[in-house]
GROMACS .gro file of C-alpha atoms in nm:
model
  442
    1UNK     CA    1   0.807   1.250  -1.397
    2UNK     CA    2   0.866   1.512  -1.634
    3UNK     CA    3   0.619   1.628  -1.957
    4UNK     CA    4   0.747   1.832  -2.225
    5UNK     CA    5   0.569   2.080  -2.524
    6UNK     CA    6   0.673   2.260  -2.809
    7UNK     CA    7   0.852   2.566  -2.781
    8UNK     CA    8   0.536   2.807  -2.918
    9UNK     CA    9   0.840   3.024  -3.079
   10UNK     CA   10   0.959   2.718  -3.272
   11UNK     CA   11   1.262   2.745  -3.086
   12UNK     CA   12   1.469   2.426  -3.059
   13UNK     CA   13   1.406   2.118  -2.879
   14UNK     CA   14   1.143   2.089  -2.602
   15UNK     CA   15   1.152   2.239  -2.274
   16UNK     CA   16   1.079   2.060  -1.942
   17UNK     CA   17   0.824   2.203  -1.755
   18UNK     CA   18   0.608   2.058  -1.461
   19UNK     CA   19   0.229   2.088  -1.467
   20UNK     CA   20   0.142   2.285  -1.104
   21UNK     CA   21  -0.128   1.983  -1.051
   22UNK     CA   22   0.071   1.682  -1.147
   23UNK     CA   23   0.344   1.823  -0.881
   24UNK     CA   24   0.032   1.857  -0.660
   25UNK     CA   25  -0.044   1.491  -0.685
   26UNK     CA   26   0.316   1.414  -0.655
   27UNK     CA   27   0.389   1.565  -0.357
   28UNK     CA   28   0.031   1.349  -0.239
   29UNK     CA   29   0.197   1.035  -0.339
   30UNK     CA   30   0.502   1.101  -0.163
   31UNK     CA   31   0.310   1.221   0.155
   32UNK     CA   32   0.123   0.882   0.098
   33UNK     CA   33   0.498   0.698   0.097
   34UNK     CA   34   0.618   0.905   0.372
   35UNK     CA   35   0.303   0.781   0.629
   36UNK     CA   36   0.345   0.436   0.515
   37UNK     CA   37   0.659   0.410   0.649
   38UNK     CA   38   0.599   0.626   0.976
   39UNK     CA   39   0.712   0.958   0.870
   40UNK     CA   40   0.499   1.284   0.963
   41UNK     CA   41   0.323   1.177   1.224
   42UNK     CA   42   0.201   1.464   1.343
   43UNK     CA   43   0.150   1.643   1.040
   44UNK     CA   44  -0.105   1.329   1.008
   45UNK     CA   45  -0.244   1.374   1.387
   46UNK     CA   46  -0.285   1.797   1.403
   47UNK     CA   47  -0.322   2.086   1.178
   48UNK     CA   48  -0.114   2.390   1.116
   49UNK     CA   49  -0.261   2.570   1.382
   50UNK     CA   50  -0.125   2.215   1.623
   51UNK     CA   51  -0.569   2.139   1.686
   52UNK     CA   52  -0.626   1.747   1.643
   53UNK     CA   53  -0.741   1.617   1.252
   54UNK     CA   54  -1.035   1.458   1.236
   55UNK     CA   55  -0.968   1.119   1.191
   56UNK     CA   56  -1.128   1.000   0.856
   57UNK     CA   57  -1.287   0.666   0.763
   58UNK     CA   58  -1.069   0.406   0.569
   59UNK     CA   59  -1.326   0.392   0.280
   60UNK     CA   60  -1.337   0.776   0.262
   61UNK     CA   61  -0.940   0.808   0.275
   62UNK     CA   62  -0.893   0.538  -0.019
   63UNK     CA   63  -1.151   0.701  -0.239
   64UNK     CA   64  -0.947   1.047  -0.189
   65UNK     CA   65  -0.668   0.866  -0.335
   66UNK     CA   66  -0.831   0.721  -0.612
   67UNK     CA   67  -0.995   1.081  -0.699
   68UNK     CA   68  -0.594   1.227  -0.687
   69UNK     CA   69  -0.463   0.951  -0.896
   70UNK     CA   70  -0.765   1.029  -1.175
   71UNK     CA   71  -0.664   1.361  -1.133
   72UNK     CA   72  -0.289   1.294  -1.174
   73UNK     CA   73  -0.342   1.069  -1.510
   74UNK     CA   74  -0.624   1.310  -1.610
   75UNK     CA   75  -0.421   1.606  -1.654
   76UNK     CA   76  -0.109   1.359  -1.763
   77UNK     CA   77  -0.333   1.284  -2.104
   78UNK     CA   78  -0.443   1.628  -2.158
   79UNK     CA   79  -0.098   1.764  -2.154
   80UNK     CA   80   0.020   1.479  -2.418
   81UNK     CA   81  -0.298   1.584  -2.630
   82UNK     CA   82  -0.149   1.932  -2.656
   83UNK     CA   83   0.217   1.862  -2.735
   84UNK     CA   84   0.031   1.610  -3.026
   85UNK     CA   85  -0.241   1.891  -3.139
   86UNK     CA   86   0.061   2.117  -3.146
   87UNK     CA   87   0.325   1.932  -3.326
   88UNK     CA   88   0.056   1.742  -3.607
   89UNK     CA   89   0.067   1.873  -3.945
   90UNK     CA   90  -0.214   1.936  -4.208
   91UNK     CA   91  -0.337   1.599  -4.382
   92UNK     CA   92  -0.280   1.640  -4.770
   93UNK     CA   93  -0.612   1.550  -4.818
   94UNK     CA   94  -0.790   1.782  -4.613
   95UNK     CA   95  -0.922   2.058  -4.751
   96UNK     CA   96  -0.868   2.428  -4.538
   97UNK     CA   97  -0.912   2.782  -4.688
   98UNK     CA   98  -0.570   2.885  -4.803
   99UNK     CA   99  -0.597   3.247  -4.623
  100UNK     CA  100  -0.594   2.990  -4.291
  101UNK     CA  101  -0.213   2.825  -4.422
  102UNK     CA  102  -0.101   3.100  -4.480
  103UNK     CA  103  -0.201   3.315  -4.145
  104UNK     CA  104  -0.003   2.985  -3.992
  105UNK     CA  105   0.347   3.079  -4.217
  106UNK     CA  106   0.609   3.360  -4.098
  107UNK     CA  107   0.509   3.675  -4.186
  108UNK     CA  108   0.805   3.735  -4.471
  109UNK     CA  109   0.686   3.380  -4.629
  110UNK     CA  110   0.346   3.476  -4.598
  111UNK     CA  111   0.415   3.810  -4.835
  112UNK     CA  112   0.579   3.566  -5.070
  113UNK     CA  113   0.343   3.318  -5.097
  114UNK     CA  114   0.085   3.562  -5.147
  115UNK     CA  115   0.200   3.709  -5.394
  116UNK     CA  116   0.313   3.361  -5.628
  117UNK     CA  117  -0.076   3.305  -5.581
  118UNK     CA  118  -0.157   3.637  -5.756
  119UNK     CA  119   0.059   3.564  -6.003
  120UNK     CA  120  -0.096   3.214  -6.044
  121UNK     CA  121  -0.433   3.347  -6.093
  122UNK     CA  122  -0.306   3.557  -6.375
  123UNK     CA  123  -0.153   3.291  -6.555
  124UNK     CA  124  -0.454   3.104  -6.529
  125UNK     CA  125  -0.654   3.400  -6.649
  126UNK     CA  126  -0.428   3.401  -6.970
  127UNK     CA  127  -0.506   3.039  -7.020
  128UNK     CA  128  -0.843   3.052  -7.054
  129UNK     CA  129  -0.859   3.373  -7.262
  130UNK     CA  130  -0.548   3.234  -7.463
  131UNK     CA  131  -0.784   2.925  -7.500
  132UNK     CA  132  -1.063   3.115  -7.626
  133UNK     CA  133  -0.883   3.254  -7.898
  134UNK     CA  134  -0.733   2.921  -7.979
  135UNK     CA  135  -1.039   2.763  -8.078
  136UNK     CA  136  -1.183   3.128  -8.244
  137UNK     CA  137  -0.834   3.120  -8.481
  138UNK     CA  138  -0.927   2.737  -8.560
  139UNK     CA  139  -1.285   2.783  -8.654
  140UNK     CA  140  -1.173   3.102  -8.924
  141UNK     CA  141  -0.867   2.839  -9.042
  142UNK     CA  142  -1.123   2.554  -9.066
  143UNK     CA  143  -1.357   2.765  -9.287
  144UNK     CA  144  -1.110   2.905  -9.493
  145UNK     CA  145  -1.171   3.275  -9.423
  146UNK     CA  146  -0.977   3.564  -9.291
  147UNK     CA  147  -0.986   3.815  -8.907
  148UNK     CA  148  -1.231   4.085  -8.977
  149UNK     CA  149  -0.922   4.314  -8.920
  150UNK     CA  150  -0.743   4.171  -9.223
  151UNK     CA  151  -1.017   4.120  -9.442
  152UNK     CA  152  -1.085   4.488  -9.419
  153UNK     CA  153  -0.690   4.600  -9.471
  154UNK     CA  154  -0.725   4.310  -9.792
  155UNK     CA  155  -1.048   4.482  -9.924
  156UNK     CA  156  -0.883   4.833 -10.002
  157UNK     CA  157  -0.898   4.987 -10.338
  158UNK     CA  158  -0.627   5.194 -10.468
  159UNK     CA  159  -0.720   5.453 -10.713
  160UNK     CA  160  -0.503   5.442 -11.024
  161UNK     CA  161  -0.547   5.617 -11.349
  162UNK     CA  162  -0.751   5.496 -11.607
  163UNK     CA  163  -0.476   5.540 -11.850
  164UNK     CA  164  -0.221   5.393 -11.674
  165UNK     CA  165  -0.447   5.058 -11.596
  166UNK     CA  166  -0.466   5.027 -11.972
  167UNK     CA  167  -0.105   4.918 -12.059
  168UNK     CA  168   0.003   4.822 -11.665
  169UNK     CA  169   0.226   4.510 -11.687
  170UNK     CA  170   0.341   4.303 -11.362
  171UNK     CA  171   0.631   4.339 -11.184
  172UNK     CA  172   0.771   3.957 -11.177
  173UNK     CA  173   0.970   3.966 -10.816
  174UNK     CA  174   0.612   4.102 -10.652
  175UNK     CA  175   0.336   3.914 -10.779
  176UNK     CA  176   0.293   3.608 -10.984
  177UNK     CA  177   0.262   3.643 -11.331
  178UNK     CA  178  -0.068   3.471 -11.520
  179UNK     CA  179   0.001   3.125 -11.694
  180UNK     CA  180  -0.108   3.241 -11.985
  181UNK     CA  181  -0.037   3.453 -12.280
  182UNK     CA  182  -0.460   3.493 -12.366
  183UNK     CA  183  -0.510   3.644 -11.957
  184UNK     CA  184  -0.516   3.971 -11.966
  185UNK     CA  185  -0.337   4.164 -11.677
  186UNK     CA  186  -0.573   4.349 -11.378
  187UNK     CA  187  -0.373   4.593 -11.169
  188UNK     CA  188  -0.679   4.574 -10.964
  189UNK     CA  189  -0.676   4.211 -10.943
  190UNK     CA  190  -0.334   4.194 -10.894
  191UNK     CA  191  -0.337   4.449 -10.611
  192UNK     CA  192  -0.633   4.258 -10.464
  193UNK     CA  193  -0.443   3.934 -10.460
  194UNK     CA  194  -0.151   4.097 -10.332
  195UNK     CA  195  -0.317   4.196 -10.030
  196UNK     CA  196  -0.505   3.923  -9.965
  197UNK     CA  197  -0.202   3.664  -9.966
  198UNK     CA  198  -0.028   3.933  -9.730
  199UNK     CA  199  -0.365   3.919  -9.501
  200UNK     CA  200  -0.337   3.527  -9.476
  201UNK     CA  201   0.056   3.563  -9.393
  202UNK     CA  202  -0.057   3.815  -9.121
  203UNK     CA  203  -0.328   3.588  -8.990
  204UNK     CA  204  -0.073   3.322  -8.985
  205UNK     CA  205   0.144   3.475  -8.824
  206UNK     CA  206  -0.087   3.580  -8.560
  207UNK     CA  207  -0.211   3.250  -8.506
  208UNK     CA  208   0.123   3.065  -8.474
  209UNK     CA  209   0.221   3.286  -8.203
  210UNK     CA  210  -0.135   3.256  -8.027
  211UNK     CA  211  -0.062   2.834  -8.023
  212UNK     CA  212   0.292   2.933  -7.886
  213UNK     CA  213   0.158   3.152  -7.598
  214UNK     CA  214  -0.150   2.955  -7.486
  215UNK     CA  215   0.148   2.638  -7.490
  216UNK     CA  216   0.362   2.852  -7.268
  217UNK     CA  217   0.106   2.960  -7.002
  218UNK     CA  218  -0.043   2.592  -6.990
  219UNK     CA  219   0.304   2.461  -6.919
  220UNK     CA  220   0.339   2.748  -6.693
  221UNK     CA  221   0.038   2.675  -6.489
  222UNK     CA  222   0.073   2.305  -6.471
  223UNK     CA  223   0.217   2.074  -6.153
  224UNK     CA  224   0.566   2.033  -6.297
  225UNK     CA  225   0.621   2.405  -6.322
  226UNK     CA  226   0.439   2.506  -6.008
  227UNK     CA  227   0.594   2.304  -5.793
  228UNK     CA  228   0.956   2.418  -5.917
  229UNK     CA  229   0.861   2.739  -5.936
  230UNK     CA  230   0.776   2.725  -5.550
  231UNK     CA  231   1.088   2.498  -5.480
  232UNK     CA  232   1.307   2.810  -5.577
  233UNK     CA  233   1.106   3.060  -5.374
  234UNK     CA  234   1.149   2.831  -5.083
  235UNK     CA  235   1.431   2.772  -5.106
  236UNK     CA  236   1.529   3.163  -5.184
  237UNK     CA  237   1.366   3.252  -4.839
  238UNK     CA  238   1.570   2.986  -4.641
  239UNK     CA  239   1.873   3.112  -4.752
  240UNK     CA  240   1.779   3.461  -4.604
  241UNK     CA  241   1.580   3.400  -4.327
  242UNK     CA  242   1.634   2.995  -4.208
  243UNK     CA  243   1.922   3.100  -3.971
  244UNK     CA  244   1.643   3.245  -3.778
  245UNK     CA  245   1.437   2.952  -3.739
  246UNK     CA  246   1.464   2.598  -3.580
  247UNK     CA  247   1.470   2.263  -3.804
  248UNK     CA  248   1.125   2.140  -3.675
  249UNK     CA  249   0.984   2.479  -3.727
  250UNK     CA  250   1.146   2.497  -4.129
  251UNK     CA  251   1.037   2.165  -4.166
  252UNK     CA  252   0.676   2.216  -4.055
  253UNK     CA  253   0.663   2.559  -4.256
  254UNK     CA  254   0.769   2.402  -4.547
  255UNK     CA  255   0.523   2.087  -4.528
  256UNK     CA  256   0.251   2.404  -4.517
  257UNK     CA  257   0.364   2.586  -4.814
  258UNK     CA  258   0.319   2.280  -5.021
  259UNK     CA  259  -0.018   2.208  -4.904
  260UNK     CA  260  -0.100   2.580  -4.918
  261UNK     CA  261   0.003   2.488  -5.284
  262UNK     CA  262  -0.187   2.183  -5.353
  263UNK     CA  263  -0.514   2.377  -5.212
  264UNK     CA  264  -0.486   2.676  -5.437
  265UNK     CA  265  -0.446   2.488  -5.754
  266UNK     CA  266  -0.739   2.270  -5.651
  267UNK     CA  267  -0.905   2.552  -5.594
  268UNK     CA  268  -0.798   2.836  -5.887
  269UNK     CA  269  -0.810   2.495  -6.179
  270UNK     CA  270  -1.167   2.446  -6.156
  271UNK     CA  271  -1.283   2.812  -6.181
  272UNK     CA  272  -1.104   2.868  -6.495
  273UNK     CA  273  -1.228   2.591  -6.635
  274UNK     CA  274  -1.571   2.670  -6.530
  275UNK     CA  275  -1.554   2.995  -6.726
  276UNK     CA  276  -1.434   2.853  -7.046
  277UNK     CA  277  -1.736   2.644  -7.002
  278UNK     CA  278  -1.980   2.907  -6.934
  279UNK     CA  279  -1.813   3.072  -7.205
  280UNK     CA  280  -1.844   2.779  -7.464
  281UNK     CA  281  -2.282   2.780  -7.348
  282UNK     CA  282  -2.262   3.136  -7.442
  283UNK     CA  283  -2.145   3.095  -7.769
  284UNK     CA  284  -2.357   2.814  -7.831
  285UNK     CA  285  -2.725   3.025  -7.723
  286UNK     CA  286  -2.516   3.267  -7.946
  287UNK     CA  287  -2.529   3.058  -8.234
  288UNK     CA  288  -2.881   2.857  -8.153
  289UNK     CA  289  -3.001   3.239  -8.103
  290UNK     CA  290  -2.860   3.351  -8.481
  291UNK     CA  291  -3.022   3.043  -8.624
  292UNK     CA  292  -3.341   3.049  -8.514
  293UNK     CA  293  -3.385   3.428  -8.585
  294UNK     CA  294  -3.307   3.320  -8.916
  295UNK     CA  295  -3.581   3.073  -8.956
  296UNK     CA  296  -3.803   3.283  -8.806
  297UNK     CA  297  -3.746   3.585  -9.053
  298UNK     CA  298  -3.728   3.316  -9.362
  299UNK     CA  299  -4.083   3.253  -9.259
  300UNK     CA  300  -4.217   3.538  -9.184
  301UNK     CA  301  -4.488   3.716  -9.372
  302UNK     CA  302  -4.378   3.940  -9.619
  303UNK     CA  303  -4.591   4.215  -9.490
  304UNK     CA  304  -4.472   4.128  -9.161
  305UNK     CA  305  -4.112   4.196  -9.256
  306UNK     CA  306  -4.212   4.509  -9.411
  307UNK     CA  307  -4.313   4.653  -9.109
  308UNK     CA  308  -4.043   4.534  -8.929
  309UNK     CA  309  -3.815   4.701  -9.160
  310UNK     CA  310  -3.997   5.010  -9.158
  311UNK     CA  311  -4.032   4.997  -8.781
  312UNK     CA  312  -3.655   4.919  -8.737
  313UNK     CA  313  -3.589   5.266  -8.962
  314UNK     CA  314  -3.769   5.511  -8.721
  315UNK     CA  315  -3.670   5.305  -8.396
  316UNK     CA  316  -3.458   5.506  -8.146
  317UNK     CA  317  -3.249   5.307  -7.853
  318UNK     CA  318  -3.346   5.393  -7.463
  319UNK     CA  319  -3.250   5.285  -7.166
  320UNK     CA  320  -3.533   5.060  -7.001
  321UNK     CA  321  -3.495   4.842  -6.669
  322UNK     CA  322  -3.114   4.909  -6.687
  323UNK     CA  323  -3.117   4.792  -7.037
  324UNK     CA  324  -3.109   4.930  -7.413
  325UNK     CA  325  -3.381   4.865  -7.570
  326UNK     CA  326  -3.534   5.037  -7.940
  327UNK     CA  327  -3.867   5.193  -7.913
  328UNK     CA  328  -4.079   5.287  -8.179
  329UNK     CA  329  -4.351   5.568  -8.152
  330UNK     CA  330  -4.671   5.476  -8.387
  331UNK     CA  331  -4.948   5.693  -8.498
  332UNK     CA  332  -5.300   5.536  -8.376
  333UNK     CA  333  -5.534   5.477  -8.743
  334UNK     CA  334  -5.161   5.508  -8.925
  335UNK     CA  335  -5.055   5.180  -9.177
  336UNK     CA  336  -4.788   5.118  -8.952
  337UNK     CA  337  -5.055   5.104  -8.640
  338UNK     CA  338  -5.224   4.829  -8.883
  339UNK     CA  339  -4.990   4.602  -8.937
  340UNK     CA  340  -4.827   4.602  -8.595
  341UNK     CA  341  -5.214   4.524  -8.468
  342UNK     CA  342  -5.225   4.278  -8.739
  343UNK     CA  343  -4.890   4.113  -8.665
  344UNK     CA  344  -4.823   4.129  -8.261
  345UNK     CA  345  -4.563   3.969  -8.247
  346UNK     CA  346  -4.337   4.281  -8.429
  347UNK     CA  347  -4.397   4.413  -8.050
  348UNK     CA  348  -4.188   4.121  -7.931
  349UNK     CA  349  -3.870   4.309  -8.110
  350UNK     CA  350  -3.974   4.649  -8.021
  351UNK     CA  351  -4.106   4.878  -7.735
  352UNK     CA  352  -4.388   5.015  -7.945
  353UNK     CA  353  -4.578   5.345  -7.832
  354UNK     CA  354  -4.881   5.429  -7.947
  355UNK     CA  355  -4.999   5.777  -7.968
  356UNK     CA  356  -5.286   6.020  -8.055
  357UNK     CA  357  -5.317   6.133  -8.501
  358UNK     CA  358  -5.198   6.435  -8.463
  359UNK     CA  359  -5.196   6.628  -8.839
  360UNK     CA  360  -4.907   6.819  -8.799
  361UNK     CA  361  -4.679   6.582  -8.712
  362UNK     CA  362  -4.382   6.515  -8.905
  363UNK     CA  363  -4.056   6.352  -8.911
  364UNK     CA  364  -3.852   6.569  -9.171
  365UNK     CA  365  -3.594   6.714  -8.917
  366UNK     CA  366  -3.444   6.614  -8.646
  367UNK     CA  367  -3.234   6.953  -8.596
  368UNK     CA  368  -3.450   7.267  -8.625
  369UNK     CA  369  -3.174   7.513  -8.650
  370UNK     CA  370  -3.051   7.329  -9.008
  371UNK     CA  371  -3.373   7.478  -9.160
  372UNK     CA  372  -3.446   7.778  -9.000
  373UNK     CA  373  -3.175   8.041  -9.068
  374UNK     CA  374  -3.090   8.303  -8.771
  375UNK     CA  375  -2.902   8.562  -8.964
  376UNK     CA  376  -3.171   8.833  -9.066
  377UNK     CA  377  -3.543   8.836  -9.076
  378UNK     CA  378  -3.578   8.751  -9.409
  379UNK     CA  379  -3.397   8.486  -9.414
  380UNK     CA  380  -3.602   8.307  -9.157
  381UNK     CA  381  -3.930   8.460  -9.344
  382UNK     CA  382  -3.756   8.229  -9.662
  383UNK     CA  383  -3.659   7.916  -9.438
  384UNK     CA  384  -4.031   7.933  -9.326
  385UNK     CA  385  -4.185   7.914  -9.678
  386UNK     CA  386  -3.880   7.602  -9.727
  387UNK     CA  387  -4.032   7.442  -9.418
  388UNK     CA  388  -4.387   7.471  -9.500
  389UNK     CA  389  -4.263   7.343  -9.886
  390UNK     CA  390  -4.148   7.040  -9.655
  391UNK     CA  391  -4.471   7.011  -9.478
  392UNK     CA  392  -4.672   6.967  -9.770
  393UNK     CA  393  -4.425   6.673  -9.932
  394UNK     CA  394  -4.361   6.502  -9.570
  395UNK     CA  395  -4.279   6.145  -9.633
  396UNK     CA  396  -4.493   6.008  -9.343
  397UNK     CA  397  -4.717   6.286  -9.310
  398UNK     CA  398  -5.066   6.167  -9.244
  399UNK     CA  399  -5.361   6.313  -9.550
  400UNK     CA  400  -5.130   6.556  -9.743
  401UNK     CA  401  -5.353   6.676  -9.988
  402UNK     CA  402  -5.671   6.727  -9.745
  403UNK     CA  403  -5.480   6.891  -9.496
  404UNK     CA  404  -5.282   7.135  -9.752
  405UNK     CA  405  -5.483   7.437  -9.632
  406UNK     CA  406  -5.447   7.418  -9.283
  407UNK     CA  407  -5.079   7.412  -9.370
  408UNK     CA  408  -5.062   7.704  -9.548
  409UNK     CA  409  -5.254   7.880  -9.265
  410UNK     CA  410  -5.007   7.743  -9.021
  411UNK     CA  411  -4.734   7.906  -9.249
  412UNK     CA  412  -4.860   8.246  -9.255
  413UNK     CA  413  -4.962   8.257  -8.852
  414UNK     CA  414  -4.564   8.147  -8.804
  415UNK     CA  415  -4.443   8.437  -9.041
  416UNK     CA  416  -4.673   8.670  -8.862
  417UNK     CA  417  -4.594   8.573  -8.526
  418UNK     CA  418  -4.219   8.583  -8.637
  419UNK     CA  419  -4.218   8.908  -8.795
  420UNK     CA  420  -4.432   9.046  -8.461
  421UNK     CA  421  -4.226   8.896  -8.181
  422UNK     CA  422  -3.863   8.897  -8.359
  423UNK     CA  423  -3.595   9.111  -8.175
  424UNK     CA  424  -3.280   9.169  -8.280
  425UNK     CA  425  -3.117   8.963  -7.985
  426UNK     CA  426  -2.708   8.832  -8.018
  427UNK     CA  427  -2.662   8.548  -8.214
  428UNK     CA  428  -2.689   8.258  -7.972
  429UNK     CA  429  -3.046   8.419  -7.840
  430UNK     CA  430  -3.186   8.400  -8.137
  431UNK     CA  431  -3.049   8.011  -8.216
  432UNK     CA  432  -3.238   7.943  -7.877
  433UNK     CA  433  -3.545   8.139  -7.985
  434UNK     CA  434  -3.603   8.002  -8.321
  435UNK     CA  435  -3.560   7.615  -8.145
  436UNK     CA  436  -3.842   7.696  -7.961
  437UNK     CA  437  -4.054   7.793  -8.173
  438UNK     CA  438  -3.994   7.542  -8.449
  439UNK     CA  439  -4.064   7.284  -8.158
  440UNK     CA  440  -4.408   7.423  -8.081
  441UNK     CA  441  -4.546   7.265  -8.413
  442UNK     CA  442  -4.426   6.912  -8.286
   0.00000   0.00000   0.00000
């Protein structure tokens, strides 16, 4: 009896080959044959060595031959299992990572199968942004209004002179002409209108295309187009390479490039359009977010606002926990302390900091070198006098008027200790001097 298997290089046909322990139990059966009808008699009666066998019971001999047969049929099945494991293709149902098809393909259809799933991916990428858009361009359509690009190209003025605008009449090919002889002409107007009408043919034009392209890379990306798409590359890599390869083995790789196919899309489809889902929730919160800030500021206290306003003006951004947040440093006994211990929630919006009165503090500069000159000693003697000046009108300085004379002492003690310690250092050194000491009164 002889078993076959595949040819593990996918060469053609099978190739007969005997299993070393079915000829084993062959060669038992035909020993079996041979002492039935008298042969080998003494190959039965004495060993190799010509010493006397031990003659064995009946029972013992027939279960020997039972045990071989098992043995025979045994090995028999497992071989057939094989040739079946190795020659079964993939179930279109079943569902295998596509990395595992296409480890199983040659290694020149691998690379090209690889790469039509990149380029899958990106096509489904540019359906879901195209998407996006889609529905963006039909909300502004729906609503009658125009991109924030154009609207801001339709919004220019144009700066004629007054003289001119007087007696300007319009130029009939260009723009339309008013019905009536009572309408007086605008050259503003008219350039206004102008634009705008050229915005909405922009927009238009813009959003035509957009349809066009998200049609294109839905039709691209569908089953239809896939599946010619990898028809040609199939059949543009058995032109080159299928001399080189058996039927069964072109047959079988092409059963797994269409399942390798099938799998991808199954998988790739549902992640896109997971994120346009996501996507849509966003913009929803989005929206929910915008309206209930809304409602919340339309009833909030009006002193509450204030200081929200007011808090929002001397807020600086920082980066807190990884994010950007706006803090907001508050004087302790200040108005702005007050209402922010009277309204808590204002902290909610802000990363408030509360810190020591401190009557010298001021928020008139944010650059000390704009007010304090570096040329020439008198000149910073003069932008001293200009800073104190500034002191004394501070817009959130804390007790102007009771505070006045300490100010003016400060003033003097600066000149002094200007006038003392000043040397005549290049003009960079002395930028970097005067920032320090400007910075010791904050």
């Amino acid at each position: 009896m002889a078993f076959t298997v595949d040819d593990p290089s996918g060469g053609t046909g099978h190739i007969p080959t005997r299993h070393p322990s079915i000829q084993t139990a062959g060669e038992l059966l035909r020993s079996r044959s041979r002492e039935e009808h008298g042969l080998g008699a003494r190959d039965r009666d004495f060993t190799a060595a010509g010493r006397p066998r031990r003659q064995q019971a009946p029972e013992e001999q027939s279960m020997m031959d039972l045990m071989a047969r098992q043995v025979a049929l045994l090995q028999e099945q497992t071989l057939l299992l094989r040739q079946q494991s190795a020659s079964q293709t993939i179930g279109e149902d079943e569902y295998i990572d596509p990395s595992r098809i296409l480890s199983s393909l040659d290694p020149t259809l691998r690379t090209t199968m690889s790469k039509w799933k990149s380029d899958f991916c990106k096509d489904l990428n540019h359906v879901a942004t195209q998407r996006e858009l889609h529905d963006k361009y039909e909300k502004i359509r729906e609503s009658g209004e125009i991109m924030k690009q154009f609207a801001e190209e339709s919004n220019r003025k144009w700066q004629w002179p007054k003289a001119y605008e007087a007696i300007a009449e319009p130029i009939t090919p260009l723009e339309d002409v008013p019905n009536g002889d009572d309408e007086v002409y605008d050259i503003n107007q008219a350039w206004a209108a102008l634009r705008r009408k050229h915005a909405l043919e922009c927009q238009d034009f813009i959003m035509q295309h957009q349809s066009r392209a998200l049609a294109y890379f839905e039709n691209k990306t569908g089953n239809s187009s896939v599946q010619q798409t990898v028809d040609d590359l199939w059949n543009s890599w058995k032109d080159s390479f299928g001399s080189l390869h058996s039927e069964a083995s072109l047959q079988r790789a092409s059963k797994n490039c269409k399942y390798f196919v099938n799998v991808v899309m199954r998988e790739e489809i549902p992640k896109m359009k997971g994120r346009l889902h996501e996507a849509a929730e966003l913009r929803s919160k989005r929206v929910a977010a915008i309206i209930e800030a809304e409602t919340k500021y339309q009833q909030m206290d009006p002193q509450q606002l204030i200081a929200l306003l007011q808090l929002d003006k001397q807020a600086v951004q920082i980066r807190k926990g990884g994010n950007l947040t706006k803090q907001v440093t508050v004087t302790k006994g200040s108005e702005l302390a007050a209402l922010v211990t009277q309204f808590p929630d204002l902290e909610t919006f802000f990363d408030v900091k509360h810190v020591d009165e401190n009557p010298y503090t001021t928020s008139f500069t944010k650059c000390p070198t704009t007010e304090i000159a570096n040329i020439s000693t008198w000149k910073v003697i003069d932008s001293v006098t200009k800073l104190e000046e500034r002191l004394h009108v501070a817009k959130f300085f804390e007790n102007v008027e009771s505070e006045r004379h300490s100010m003016q002492r400060y003033g003097r003690l600066l000149k002094k200790d200007i006038i003392d310690s000043f040397t005549a250092y290049p003009h960079k050194r002395n930028t970097s001097w005067l920032d320090n000491k400007v910075w010791v009164m904050f």
